[in-house]
Amino acid sequence: MGRNFGQERVVMCFALLLAAVFTIAVPGFASWDNAMALLRSIAVIGVLGLGMAVVIIGGGIDLSQIVVALVSAGGAALMVNAGFDVSVALLTGLLVALLLGAANGIFVACFGIPSLFATLASALLFMGLARSTVMPSTIINLPPGGGSFLFLGANWSGIPVPVIVFAGCALAVHLFLARTVPGRFIYALGDNPSAAWLAGLPVRWLTVMTFVFAAAIGYLGGLVMVASTAMVDLGTAKSTMVFDVILVAVAGGVSLAGGRGSVASVLAGTMFVGVLLNGMALLDVNSQVQTIIKGSLLLTAIVFDSRLRSQDEEAEQQGV
Amino acid sequence: MMQAKEQITAPLSSMSRQDPLCADAGGAGENEQGAGKLAGVSGALFGRMNGIDAAVPFLLMCILFGLFALAVPNYLSVGNLQQLMRDFAEPSMVALAMGIVIFGGGIDLSVGATFAIANYVALYLFKIEALPLGVAVMGVLAAGAVIGALNGVLIAYVKTRPFLTTLAMLLVLRAGHDLVTLAHTVELANAWRETDTWNFLGAGFVWGIPTNMAALIVLALALHVVLTRMRFGLHIMATGADRKAARHAGIDTRRVTLSIYILSGMLASLAGLFYAARQSSAGSDTGLGWEVTALAAVVLGGVSLAGGRGSVGRVLMGSAILFLLMSGLLRMNMPGGASSALTGFTLLVAVAAHIQWSRWRDRQRAIGARKSSSATLPADIADEREQP
Amino acid sequence: MGRDHFGNLGRKWTGVLALTLASCLMASPSVAQSDPRAQMRIDFDKAVKGKTVAWVPITMGTPIDQIWTEVMRSHFDKLGVNFILRDPDFDSNAQLQAVTSLINEKPDVLIVQNINVTLLARELKRAMDNGIYVIQVNMMSNQPSDAYVGVDNVDSGRLIAQDIVAECGGGKSSGKVAIVQGEATSAGSLDQLRGAMEVFNADKSITVVSTQAANWDANKANEITATVLRQHPDLCATYGHWGIMQQGAAQAVKAAGLQGKVKVYASSDGPRSDCDLVEEGLFYKILSYRADVGGAQIVDAVLTLLQSGEKPGTKRLTLLSSNFWVTGPQHRHYCYDLSPTQ
């Protein structure tokens, strides 16, 4: 993990530098309200990024994360609409997410399908199954008044709840990865699966676990999204949001080769994107131009990172 | 610390590869650069799709075609077949673009966005600026080449990772596309210029075959010749198979890498040109998700994502399987959800079946090899190495 | 029994026979001028029954398309019309493929909801050249066809803009307005924008600060509006091209604590959730064109064309839907409910 530390630091420095520049140059940036607005805007991507990071550290990737998030949150919304108690609805949604995550894990671990392809196909499968059975509508509105579901989108003594959810997830994932045995094993799995297998680690279970974890965290992200708009819009699954999530995780230092990265990486990547987008919004920059600048700066971060690394690049270049 | 580990494992693996009696088994192991991390890379992220015979995708393609010929009325009529070919051509060109890069050991997630930009550029140059068609074509190809060059320079010379670089490029290009289409919506909507050649590109036929399909056939043949008979093509495959070895063999891997990305950009932009001639539409969902479809096509054809193996034919077969599936389901009156679920399910089953079958076959061969030599890895460990 | 008796009987029976013959002749179609009502039904069935109507919406997943389909199907089933549906699921490529392959199957009528103005233009012309009646619903393409059923989008834009000017203009507020477009190249957005800008450009006190496109996605509308609100916290109004999409924007206004201060407008097809949001105070006003009524109008267009005897592509019919303001619970009836199974 030693070599990777550099990238997180670089990106975090970038973010702090930007924040400093904006504080001086942009009026209104350095205020509590704006900070909260900033954090709220990146909370969902941040939460999803945490889940994605766990999968990537374990050596895989999950392109179906948005679909799983929306379908499971949609399931919870359907239950609320059908009159079930909110806690029952939330639990059902969680079960759906865990099931879908386990399915992903099984496709990858037991059938040996490469995770890039498996999750690409499972995204189609999950969305299709949901749409052709319980969710024929791409739009599901929460009942008027929404009930306690909506607290996830609201504010709690001045702090937006999505931010609290993000902070909570970050803490939970950090404890899991850094302090628990399965967490350490996931690093081993991603770093060198053959060695992990030879060392006796239950590689299949670990793989399934990473996908289940990503799905559960994705579910939380989905709930926050749904609570923020008081509706489920399945159309979002067709957007490029999943690529944004991957980019946020990876730019912060989680390596696609597996075995490297941490919660700090995701936080660094998310803060960088959040500060950037917030500052540009205050500067009245067009939304698409914002994305272009974001993409370009991330490219720069990637270039920077490759310059800092060692030069055994042939090994690293292969297919990644 | 990582470096040291790689240096230890690398020589071991190259030794095992040189030894013909090792558990190579005609399929296992030839893409492994090092037993350690990269087995992780390929294994977990992309898997090892070794030695999948071309027969399997071909069979799947025929089965799908037969099924839909039975289930959909008028499927085999000339009109419908021509229409199928016309719809098939552009996604396949994009799949070829992805395929070329994958053969060379990289990946290009920006092909869909390049296609969308090329579509817009074609419409802008031809319809809004009313430039002659030849100039518009040059412009479109140039746009694709520039995007490809950007990717290629970053990946080959600055040595950034292909996945990430092309991913960031995808986001930048998509945002750029949305920006320019938004700025010109009214002009695009009202532009109404057509010439005979433009109509020929979009709606014409060459000996009964739609123009864009004819172009695809010519392109595919040309690429096949380059990849199998010309030195440049062999350099691409070598770079994809083992970059370090290729470099040591004297191939300028950086220039080869740059070339494959430029080629990919140009192929994707050619697809955009035909699409513009055919549909004259530039919307927010043009080319959206096409990189995912292209990737799926490549994998379905049995091409290894680790690079160095595969052929143009496989990419086209994979693209055909995907296309037949999706367009057939559309013609069957099926609601969007069911066709999406069936597509996902078929993809999973097809690839899982491939992998399980090739594992079984590798195991059989390893058992055979083990019987004739004691200096091999046990068959079940050689098999387990495939696991993520 | 004399000749007289037989004569009388004969006359009686002849009379009965004549009467019977006459009534038989009257009942037969060839002498049908005497029963126009029966003939009406016969002619109608001849023109309509057994005909094939093909419908290609943008997606089957949204309330607007679901209500149209529901209404159409309920009528067509009863009239003996064969109703085919293709679902492109919001994919323009799929919509083009669906329309192209349907034309080859030669339905009698083709009904489309254009995802953008240029995509289907060529194909619709080809359909009409091939003897298929073409009806465009809600969003037209650049190709005019036998019928258009739906709202006048330019007019909707004007109406909403005029109300915004009345509420925000003349120094009453900052005069800043944000427009949330749908798919920028669709008729729904192009035309609403044109109508609205006509009105806004004529008023110096109004500034349009943003015309971002959210591509009909409520989550994107939420993001865009949150950004715009950070840029312009003194925004007076936001106008969305589709109610469902604008719901995302309304929630962003609420999340920024500006509910009631920023007026949220939308052009709506009238789903129940849009009316609910007006009553909850999240929407300020919506302009509903009542897609359930629209569904019946589409059926009318089909019946008209099938009975017209005109060759496809020769005449043009326009069935405009009317707009109704929804400002509170008193206007609930301008919104529709889908069947419970939806």
GROMACS .gro file of C-alpha atoms in nm, chain A residues 78 127-140 234, chain B residues 335-337, chain C residues 59-63 66 87 89 340-342:
model
   30
   78LEU     CA    1  -4.299   0.031  -0.405
  127MET     CA    2  -3.311  -0.382  -1.481
  128GLY     CA    3  -3.499  -0.599  -1.728
  129LEU     CA    4  -3.627  -0.832  -1.457
  130ALA     CA    5  -3.740  -0.539  -1.243
  131ARG     CA    6  -3.908  -0.362  -1.534
  132SER     CA    7  -4.088  -0.670  -1.660
  133THR     CA    8  -4.216  -0.778  -1.318
  134VAL     CA    9  -4.277  -0.528  -1.044
  135MET     CA   10  -4.169  -0.199  -1.194
  136PRO     CA   11  -4.324  -0.150  -1.536
  137SER     CA   12  -4.298   0.223  -1.484
  138THR     CA   13  -3.965   0.396  -1.492
  139ILE     CA   14  -4.115   0.655  -1.260
  140ILE     CA   15  -4.226   0.566  -0.908
  234LEU     CA   16  -3.505   0.442  -1.339
  655PRO     CA   17  -4.174  -0.470  -2.382
  656GLY     CA   18  -3.843  -0.302  -2.313
  657GLY     CA   19  -3.793  -0.472  -1.978
  767THR     CA   20  -4.096   0.435  -2.397
  768MET     CA   21  -4.365   0.236  -2.222
  769GLY     CA   22  -4.222   0.321  -1.883
  770THR     CA   23  -4.373   0.666  -1.827
  771PRO     CA   24  -4.728   0.760  -1.722
  774GLN     CA   25  -4.903   0.432  -2.041
  795ASP     CA   26  -4.128  -0.037  -2.706
  797ASP     CA   27  -3.737   0.203  -2.410
 1048PRO     CA   28  -5.433   0.008  -1.062
 1049THR     CA   29  -5.235  -0.251  -1.257
 1050GLN     CA   30  -4.995   0.018  -1.385
   0.00000   0.00000   0.00000
